[in-house]
Coordinates of C-alpha atoms and ligand atoms in Angstrom, one line a residue:
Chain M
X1 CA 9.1 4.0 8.0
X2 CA 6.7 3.6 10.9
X3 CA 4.0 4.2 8.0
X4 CA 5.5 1.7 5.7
X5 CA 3.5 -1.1 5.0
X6 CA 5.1 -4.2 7.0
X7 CA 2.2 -6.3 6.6
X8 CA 4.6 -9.0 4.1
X9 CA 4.3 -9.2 -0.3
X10 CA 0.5 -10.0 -0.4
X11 CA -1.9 -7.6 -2.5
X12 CA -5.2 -6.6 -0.7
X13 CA -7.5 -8.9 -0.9
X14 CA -10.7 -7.3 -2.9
X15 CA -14.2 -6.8 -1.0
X16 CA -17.4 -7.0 -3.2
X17 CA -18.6 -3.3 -2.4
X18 CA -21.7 -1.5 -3.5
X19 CA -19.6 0.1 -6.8
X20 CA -22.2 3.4 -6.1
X21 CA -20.8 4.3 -3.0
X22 CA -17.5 3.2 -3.6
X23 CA -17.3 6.0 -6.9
X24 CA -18.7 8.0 -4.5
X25 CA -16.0 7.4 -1.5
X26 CA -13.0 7.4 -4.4
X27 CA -14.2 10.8 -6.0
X28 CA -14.1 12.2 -2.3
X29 CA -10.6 11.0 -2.0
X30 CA -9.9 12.3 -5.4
X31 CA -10.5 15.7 -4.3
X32 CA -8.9 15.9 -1.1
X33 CA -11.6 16.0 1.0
X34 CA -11.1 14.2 4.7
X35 CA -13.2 11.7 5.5
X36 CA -14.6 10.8 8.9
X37 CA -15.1 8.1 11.5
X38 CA -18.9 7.3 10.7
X39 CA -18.6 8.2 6.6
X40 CA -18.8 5.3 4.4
X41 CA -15.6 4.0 3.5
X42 CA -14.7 0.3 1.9
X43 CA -14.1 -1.9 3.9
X44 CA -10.2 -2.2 2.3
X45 CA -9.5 1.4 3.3
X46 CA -10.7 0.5 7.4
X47 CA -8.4 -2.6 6.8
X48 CA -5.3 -0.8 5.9
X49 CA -6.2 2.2 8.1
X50 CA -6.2 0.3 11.0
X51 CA -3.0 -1.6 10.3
X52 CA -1.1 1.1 9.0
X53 CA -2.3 3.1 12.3
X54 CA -1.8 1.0 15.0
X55 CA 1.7 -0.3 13.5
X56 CA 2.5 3.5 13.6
X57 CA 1.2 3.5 17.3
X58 CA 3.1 0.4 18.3
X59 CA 6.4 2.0 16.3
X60 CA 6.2 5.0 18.7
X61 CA 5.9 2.9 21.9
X62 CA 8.4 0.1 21.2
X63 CA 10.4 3.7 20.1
X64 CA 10.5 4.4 23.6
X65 CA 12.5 1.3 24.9
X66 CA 16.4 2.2 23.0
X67 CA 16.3 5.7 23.9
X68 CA 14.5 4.6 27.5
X69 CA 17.7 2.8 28.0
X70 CA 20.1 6.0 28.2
X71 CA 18.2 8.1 30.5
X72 CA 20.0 7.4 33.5
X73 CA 23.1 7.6 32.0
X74 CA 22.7 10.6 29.9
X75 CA 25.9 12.9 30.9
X76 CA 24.5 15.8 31.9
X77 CA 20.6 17.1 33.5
X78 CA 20.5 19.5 29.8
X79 CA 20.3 16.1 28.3
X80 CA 18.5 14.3 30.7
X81 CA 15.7 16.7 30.8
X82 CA 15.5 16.9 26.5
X83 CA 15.7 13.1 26.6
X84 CA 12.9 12.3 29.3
X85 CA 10.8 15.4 27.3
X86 CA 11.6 13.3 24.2
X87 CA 10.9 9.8 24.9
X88 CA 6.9 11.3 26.9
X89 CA 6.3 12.6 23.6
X90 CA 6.9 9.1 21.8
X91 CA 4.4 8.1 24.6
X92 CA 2.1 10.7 23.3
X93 CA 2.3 10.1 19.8
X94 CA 1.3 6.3 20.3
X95 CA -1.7 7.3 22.4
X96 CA -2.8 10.2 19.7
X97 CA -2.2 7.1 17.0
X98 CA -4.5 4.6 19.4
X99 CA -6.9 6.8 19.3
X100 CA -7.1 7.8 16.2
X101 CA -7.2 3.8 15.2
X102 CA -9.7 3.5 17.8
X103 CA -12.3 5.4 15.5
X104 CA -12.4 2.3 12.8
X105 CA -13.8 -0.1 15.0
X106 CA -10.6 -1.4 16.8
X107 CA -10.1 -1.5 20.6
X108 CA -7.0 -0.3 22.2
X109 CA -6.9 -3.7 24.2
X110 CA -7.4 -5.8 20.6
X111 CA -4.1 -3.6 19.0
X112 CA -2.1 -4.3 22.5
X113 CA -2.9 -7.4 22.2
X114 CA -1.8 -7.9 18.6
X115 CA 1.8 -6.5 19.6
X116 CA 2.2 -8.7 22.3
X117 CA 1.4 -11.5 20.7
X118 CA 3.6 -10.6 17.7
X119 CA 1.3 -10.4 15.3
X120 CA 1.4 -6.5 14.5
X121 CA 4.5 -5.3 13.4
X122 CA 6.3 -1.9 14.3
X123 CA 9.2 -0.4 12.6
X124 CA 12.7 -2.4 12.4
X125 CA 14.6 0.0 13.2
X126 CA 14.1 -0.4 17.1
X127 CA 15.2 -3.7 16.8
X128 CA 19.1 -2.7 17.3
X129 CA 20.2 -2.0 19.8
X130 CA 21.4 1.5 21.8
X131 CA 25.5 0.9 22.6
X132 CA 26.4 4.0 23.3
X133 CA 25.4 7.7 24.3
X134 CA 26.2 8.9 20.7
X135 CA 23.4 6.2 19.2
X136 CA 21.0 8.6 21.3
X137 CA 22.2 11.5 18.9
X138 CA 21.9 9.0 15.8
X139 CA 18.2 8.1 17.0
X140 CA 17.0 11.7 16.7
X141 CA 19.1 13.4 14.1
X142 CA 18.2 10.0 11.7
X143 CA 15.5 8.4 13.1
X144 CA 13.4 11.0 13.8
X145 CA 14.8 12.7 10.9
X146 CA 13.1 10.3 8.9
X147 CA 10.0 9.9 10.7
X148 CA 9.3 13.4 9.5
X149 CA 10.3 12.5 6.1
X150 CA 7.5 10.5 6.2
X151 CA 5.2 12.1 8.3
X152 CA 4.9 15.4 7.1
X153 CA 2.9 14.2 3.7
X154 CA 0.7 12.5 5.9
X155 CA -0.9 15.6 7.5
X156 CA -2.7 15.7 4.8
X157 CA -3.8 12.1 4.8
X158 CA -7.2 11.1 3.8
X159 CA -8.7 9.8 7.1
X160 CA -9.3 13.0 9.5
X161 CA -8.3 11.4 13.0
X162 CA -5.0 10.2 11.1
X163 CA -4.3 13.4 9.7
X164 CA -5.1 15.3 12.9
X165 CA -2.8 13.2 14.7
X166 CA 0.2 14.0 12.3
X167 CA -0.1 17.6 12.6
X168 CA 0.1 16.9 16.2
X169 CA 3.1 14.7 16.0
X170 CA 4.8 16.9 13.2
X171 CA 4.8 19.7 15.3
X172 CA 6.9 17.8 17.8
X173 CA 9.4 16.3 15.9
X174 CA 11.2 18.7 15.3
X175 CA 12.9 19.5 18.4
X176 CA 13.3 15.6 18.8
X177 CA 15.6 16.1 15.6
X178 CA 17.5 18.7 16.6
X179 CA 18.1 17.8 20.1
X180 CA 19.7 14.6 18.1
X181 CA 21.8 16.7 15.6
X182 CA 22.9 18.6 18.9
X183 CA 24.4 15.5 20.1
X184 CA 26.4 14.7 17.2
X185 CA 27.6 17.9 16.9
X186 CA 29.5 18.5 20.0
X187 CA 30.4 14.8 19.9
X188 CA 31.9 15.2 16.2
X189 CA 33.5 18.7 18.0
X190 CA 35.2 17.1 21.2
X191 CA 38.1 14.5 21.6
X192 CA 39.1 12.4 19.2
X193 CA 37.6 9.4 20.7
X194 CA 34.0 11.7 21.2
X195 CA 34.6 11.8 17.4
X196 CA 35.2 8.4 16.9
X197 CA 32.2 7.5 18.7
X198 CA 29.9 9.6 17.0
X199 CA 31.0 8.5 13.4
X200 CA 30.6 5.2 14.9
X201 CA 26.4 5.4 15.8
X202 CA 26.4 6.9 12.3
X203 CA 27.8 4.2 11.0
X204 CA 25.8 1.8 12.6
X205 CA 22.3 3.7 12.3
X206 CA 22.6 5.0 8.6
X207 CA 21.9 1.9 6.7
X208 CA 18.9 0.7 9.0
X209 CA 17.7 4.4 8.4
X210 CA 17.4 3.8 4.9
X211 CA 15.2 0.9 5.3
X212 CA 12.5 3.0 7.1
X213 CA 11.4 4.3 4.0
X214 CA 10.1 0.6 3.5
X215 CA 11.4 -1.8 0.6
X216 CA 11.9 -0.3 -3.0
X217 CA 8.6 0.4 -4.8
X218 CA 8.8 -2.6 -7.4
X219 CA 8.5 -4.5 -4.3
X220 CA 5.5 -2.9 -2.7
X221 CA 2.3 -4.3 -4.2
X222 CA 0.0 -1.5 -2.2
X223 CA 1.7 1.4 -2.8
X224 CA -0.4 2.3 -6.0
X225 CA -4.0 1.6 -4.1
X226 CA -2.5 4.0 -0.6
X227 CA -1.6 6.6 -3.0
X228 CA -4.9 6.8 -4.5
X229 CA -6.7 6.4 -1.5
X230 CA -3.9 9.6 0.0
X231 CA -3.1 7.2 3.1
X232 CA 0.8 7.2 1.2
X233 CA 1.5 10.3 -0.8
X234 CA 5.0 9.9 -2.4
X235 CA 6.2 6.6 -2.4
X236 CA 9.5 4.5 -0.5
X237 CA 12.2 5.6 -3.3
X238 CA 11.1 8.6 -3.3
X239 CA 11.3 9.6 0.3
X240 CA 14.3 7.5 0.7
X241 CA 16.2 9.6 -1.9
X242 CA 15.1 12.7 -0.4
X243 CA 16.2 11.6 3.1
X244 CA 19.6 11.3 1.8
X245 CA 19.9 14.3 -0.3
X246 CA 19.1 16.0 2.8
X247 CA 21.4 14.1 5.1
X248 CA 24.5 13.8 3.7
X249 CA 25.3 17.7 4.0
X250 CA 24.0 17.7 7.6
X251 CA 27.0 14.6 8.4
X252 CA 29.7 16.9 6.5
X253 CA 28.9 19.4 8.4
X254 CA 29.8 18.4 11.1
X255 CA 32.3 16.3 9.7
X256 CA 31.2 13.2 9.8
X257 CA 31.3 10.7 6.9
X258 CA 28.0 8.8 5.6
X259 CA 29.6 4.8 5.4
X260 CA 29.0 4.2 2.1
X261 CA 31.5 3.9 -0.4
X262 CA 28.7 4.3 -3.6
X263 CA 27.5 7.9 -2.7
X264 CA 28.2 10.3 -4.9
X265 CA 26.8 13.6 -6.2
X266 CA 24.7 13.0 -9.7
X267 CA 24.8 16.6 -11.6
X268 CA 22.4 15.5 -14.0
X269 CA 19.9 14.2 -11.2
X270 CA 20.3 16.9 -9.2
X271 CA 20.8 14.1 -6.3
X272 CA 22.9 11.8 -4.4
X273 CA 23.5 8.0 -5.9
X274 CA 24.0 6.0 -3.3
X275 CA 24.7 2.3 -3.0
X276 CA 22.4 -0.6 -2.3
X277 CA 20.7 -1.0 1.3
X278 CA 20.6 -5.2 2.4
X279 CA 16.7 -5.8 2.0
X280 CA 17.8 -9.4 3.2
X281 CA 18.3 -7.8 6.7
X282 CA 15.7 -6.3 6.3
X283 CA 13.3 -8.6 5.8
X284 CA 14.5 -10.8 9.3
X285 CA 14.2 -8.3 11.1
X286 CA 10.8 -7.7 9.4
X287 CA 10.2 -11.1 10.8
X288 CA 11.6 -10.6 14.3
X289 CA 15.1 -11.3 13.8
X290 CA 16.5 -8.1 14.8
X291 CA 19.4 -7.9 17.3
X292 CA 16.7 -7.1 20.3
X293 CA 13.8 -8.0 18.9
X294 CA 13.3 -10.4 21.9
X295 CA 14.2 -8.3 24.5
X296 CA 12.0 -5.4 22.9
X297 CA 9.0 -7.7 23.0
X298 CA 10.0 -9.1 26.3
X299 CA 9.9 -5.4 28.1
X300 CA 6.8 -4.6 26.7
X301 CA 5.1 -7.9 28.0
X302 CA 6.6 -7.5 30.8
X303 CA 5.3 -3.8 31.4
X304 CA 2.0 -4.9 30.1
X305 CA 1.7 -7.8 32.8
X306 CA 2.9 -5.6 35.7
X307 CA 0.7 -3.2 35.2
X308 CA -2.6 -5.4 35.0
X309 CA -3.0 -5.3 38.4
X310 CA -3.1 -1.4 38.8
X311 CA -5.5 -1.2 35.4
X312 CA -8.2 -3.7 37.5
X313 CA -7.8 -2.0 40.5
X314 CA -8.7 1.5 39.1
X315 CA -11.4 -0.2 37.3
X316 CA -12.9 -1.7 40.4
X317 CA -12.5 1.6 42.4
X318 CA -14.2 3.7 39.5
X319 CA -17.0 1.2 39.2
X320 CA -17.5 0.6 43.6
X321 CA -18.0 4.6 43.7
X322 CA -20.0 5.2 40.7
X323 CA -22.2 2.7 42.2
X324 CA -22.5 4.4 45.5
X325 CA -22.8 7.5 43.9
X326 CA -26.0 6.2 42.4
X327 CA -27.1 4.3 45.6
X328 CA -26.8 7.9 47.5
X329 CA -28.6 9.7 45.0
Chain D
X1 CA -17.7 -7.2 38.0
X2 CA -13.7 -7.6 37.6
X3 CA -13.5 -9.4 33.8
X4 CA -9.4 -8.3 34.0
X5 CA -10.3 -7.8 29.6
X6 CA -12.2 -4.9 30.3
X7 CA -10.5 -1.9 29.4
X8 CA -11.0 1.4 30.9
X9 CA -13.8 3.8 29.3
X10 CA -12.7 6.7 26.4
X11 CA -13.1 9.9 27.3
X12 CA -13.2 12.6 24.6
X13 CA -10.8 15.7 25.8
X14 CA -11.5 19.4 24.7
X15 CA -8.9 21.9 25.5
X16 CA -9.6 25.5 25.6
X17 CA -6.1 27.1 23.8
X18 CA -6.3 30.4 25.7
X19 CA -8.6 32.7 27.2
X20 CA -11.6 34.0 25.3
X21 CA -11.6 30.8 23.0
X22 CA -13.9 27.9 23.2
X23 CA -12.7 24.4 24.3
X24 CA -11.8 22.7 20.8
X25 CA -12.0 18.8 20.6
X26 CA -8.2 17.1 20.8
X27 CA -9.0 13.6 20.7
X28 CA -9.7 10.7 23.3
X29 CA -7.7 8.6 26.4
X30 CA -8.9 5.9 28.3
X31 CA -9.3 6.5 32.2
X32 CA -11.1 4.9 34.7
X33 CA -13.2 7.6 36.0
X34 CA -13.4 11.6 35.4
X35 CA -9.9 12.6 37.4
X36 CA -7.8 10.5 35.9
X37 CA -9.4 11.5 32.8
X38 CA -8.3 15.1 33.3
X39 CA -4.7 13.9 34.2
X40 CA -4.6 11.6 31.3
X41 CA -5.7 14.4 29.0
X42 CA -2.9 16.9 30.4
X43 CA -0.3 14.5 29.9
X44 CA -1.3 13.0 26.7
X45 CA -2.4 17.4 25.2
X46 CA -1.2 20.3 27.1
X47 CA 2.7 18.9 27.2
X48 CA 3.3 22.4 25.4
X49 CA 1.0 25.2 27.0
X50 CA -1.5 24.0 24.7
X51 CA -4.4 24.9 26.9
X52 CA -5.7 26.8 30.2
X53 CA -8.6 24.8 30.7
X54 CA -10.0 21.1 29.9
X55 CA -12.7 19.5 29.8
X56 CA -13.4 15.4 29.5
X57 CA -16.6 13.7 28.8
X58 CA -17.7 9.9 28.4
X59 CA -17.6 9.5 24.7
X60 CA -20.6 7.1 25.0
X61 CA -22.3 10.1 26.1
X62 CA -22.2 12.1 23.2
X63 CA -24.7 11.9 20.7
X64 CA -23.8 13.0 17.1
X65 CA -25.5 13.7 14.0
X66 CA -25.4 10.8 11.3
X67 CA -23.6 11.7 8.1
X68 CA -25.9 9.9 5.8
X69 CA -28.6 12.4 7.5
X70 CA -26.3 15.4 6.4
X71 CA -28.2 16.2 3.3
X72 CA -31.4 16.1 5.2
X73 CA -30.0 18.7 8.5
X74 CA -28.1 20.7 6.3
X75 CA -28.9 20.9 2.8
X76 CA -31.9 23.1 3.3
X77 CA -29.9 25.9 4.5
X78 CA -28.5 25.8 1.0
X79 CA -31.6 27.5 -0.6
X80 CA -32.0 30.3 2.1
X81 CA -29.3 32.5 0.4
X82 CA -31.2 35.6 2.5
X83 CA -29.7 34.2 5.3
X84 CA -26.6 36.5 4.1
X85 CA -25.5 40.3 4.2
X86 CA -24.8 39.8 0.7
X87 CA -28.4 39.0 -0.5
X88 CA -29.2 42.2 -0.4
X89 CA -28.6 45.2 -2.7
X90 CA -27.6 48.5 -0.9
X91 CA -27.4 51.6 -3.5
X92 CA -24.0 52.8 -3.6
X93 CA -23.6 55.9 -1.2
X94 CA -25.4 54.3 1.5
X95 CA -22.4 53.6 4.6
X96 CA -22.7 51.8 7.4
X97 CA -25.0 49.0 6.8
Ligands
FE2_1 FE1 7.2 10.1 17.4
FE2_2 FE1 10.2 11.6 17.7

C-alpha cells in the first residue's frame, strides 16, 4: 500500500560500497537490531528509505483530500467530529513520516517539491474519487483497514525514525477503522436505499483495495533486497491474501457482499481464493491516470501556493526579532 | 533575507508523558521561531493526552555523540564489571545489602 514500492519495474541500481562495512551493516540487519540516522548504512538502503518514506508521507497527505471532501456534509456533528479527528491524524502521520525522512539527508521542501512536481508517487488509491457519504465508511473500514495490514510489520522496521513513526501511526489507526466499519454498519442496517448505497462504496472501493498491497510478487524486482534489509517484512501476496481472509467475514457481517464472483472458501488452504485484480488499472493510475488524479495534484499545488506567502511572512517575522533580540542584548 | 526557498528551522520536540517522568524525545516540526514550535509540536504529539509538558529545541543546537566513537565512549565501561551489585559475593545469611 502506501509502503509498496511505486517507484516502476527497475532493479536497484548497485553502489560500489566498502564490502567491510556493508557485512557489517547486513549482519546488524540480520539480527534485528535498529539502525540510526548517523550509523553507516549503504547508500541503496538511504535511497529506498527515503523513497519509500516520503511516498508514505505524501500517501497520508494526498489521503487527506477524499475524505476532506465530506466534512461539511457529513450527516450528523458524531460524524463530523470522528471525521475532522480522522483526517488531523492523516495530517500527523505525514509530518511524523517527513520527519522521519528528514533524518537521511532529505529536506521537507526537496520531498514537497517532488510531489508537486509529480515526480514522487503516493498510493493509487486516492486517485478515485469520494461520491457518496458511504465511500467515507469504505475509506476507513478498507482503506485504513489495509494501511494497518501493512503497517503493523513495519514497526519493527530496520531504520529507527521509520519504525518509531509506525508505532505512532499504528496506534491510531485503529479508531480510523472502526469509525469506518461504523459507517457501514448502520448504513447496511437502515433503508433499503442506505443499504444499497453502502454495498455500492464497497463495490467501488474493494478492488482498488486490493491493489494497495502493490503488484503481485513475481512482478516486484525489490521485494527480496527490502525483506533482507526488514524495510518490507512479508511480501504483496502475502498481505493481500491476509487482507481478504480478514475482510470478507467483516462484509457478511453486516451483510454486505464482496463483488467478486471468484471468491470462495479453500479448505485445504485454510483461505479465501479470490479472483484476479486489473494490474492494467493499476498501473495508469500508477502513472497518474486515476479518475482525480488531476484534481488531487491540483489542490495540493494550489494549497502549497496559497500558503507561500504566510510561510515567508513567519520567516521574516522570526528572523526581524531574533535580530533585535540580539541588537538589545 | 527573504529567499521564499528557505524553509522554516526543525525543532526537535520532547514531551513529558505524565508527572514524575522525564520529557522523552518524539520527533521534529518545522516552525519559524520557539512558539509556534510548541503549537506545532501539540498539534503534530499530544493529539491524545500524550503529555503535560513540552519542550522544543533548535535541532542545530544539539550536539550528539558520533557513533563511529561509540566503541571509544562506551566500550570501556565494559570491563568495569564492579560497577555492579552483582560483583560482589555476600555469604548467604547476610540481609539487607
Ligand atoms: Fe494514516
Ligand atoms: Fe488512517
Amino acid at each position: 500500500m502506501y509502503t509498496t514500492d511505486l517507484s516502476g519495474k527497475k532493479k536497484a541500481e548497485a553502489v560500489a560500497e566498502d564490502p567491510a562495512k556493508l557485512a557489517a551493516f547486513e549482519a546488524r540487519v540480520a539480527a534485528d537490531d535498529f539502525i540510526e540516522p548517523k550509523d553507516w548504512m549503504p547508500e541503496a538502503y538511504r535511497k529506498t528509505l527515503i523513497r519509500q518514506i516520503s511516498q508514505h508521507a505524501h500517501s497520508e497527505i494526498v489521503g487527506m483530500l477524499p475524505e476532506g471532501n465530506w466534512i461539511t456534509r457529513a450527516p450528523n456533528l458524531r460524524r463530523k467530529a470522528i471525521l475532522l479527528a480522522k483526517v488531523q491524524d492523516e495530517g500527523g502521520h505525514g509530518l511524523y513520516l517527513y520527519a522521519a525522512a528528514e533524518t537521511l539527508g532529505v529536506t521537507r521542501d526537496e520531498m514537497t517539491e517532488a510531489l508537486l512536481s509529480g515526480k514522487a508517487k503516493y498510493s493509487t488509491i486516492f486517485n478515485y474519487p469520494t461520491l457518496t457519504w458511504a465511500d467515507i465508511g469504505a475509506i476507513g473500514w478498507l482503506v485504513d483497514g489495509a494501511a494497518i495490514m501493512n503497517q503493523v510489520p513495519l514497526q519493527r522496521t530496520s531504520y529507527g525514525p521509520y519504525a518509531r513513526a509506525m508505532v505512532r501511526i499504528c496506534k491510531e489507526e485503529s479508531f480510523h477503522q472502526r469509525q469506518g466499519y461504523e459507517i457501514m454498519m448502520r448504513l447496511a442496517s437502515g433503508t433499503a436505499a442506505q443499504k444499497r448505497m453502502a454495498q455500492d462504496a464497497l463495490d467501488r472501493w474493494w478492488w482498488p483495495s486490493l491493489m494497495m498491497f502493490g503488484p503481485p510478487d513475481d512482478k516486484s524486482p525489490n521485494t527480496e533486497q527490502s525483506m533482507r534489509w526488514r524495510i518490507k517484512r512479508d511480501t504483496n501476496d502475502e498481505l493481500r491474501q491476509k487482507f481478504v481472509d480478514i475482510s470478507v467475514p467483516q462484509a457478511e457481517a453486516i451483510g454486505l457482499k464482496v463483488p467478486d464472483p471468484a471468491l470462495k472458501w479453500n479448505e485445504t488452504r485454510g483461505a479465501y481464493d479470490f479472483g484476479a485484480v486489473d494490474w492494467e488499472e493499476f498501473y495508469s493510475v500508477v502513472k497518474g491516470e486515476g479518475p482525480v488524479a488531476k484534481e488531487r495534484m491540483q489542490a495540493r499545488q494550489k494549497a502549497w501556493e496559497d500558503g507561500a506567502w504566510v510561510r515567508e511572512a513567519a520567516r521574516v517575522h522570526a528572523e526581524k526579532r531574533a535580530a533585535a533580540k540580539l541588537a538589545a542584548e | 533575507m527573504s529567499d521564499p526557498n528557505k524553509e522554516w528551522p526543525l525543532w526537535e520536540v520532547f514531551v513529558r508523558g505524565k508527572g514524575g517522568l522525564s520529557h522523552r524525545h518524539v520527533g521534529s516540526v518545522h516552525a519559524a521561531d520557539a512558539k509556534m514550535a510548541l503549537e506545532h509540536a501539540r498539534d503534530t504529539y499530544t493529539r491524545r493526552m500524550e503529555g503535560v509538558s513540552i519542550w522544543v529545541l533548535p535541532s542545530a543546537q544539539i550536539t550528539a555523540s558520533d557513533p563511529a566513537d561509540a566503541d571509544a565512549l562506551f566500550a570501556p565501561a565494559e570491563d568495569k564489571v564492579y560497577r555492579h551489585p552483582t560483583f560482589y559475593k555476600i555469604p548467604d545469611g547476610v540481609t539487607h545489602i
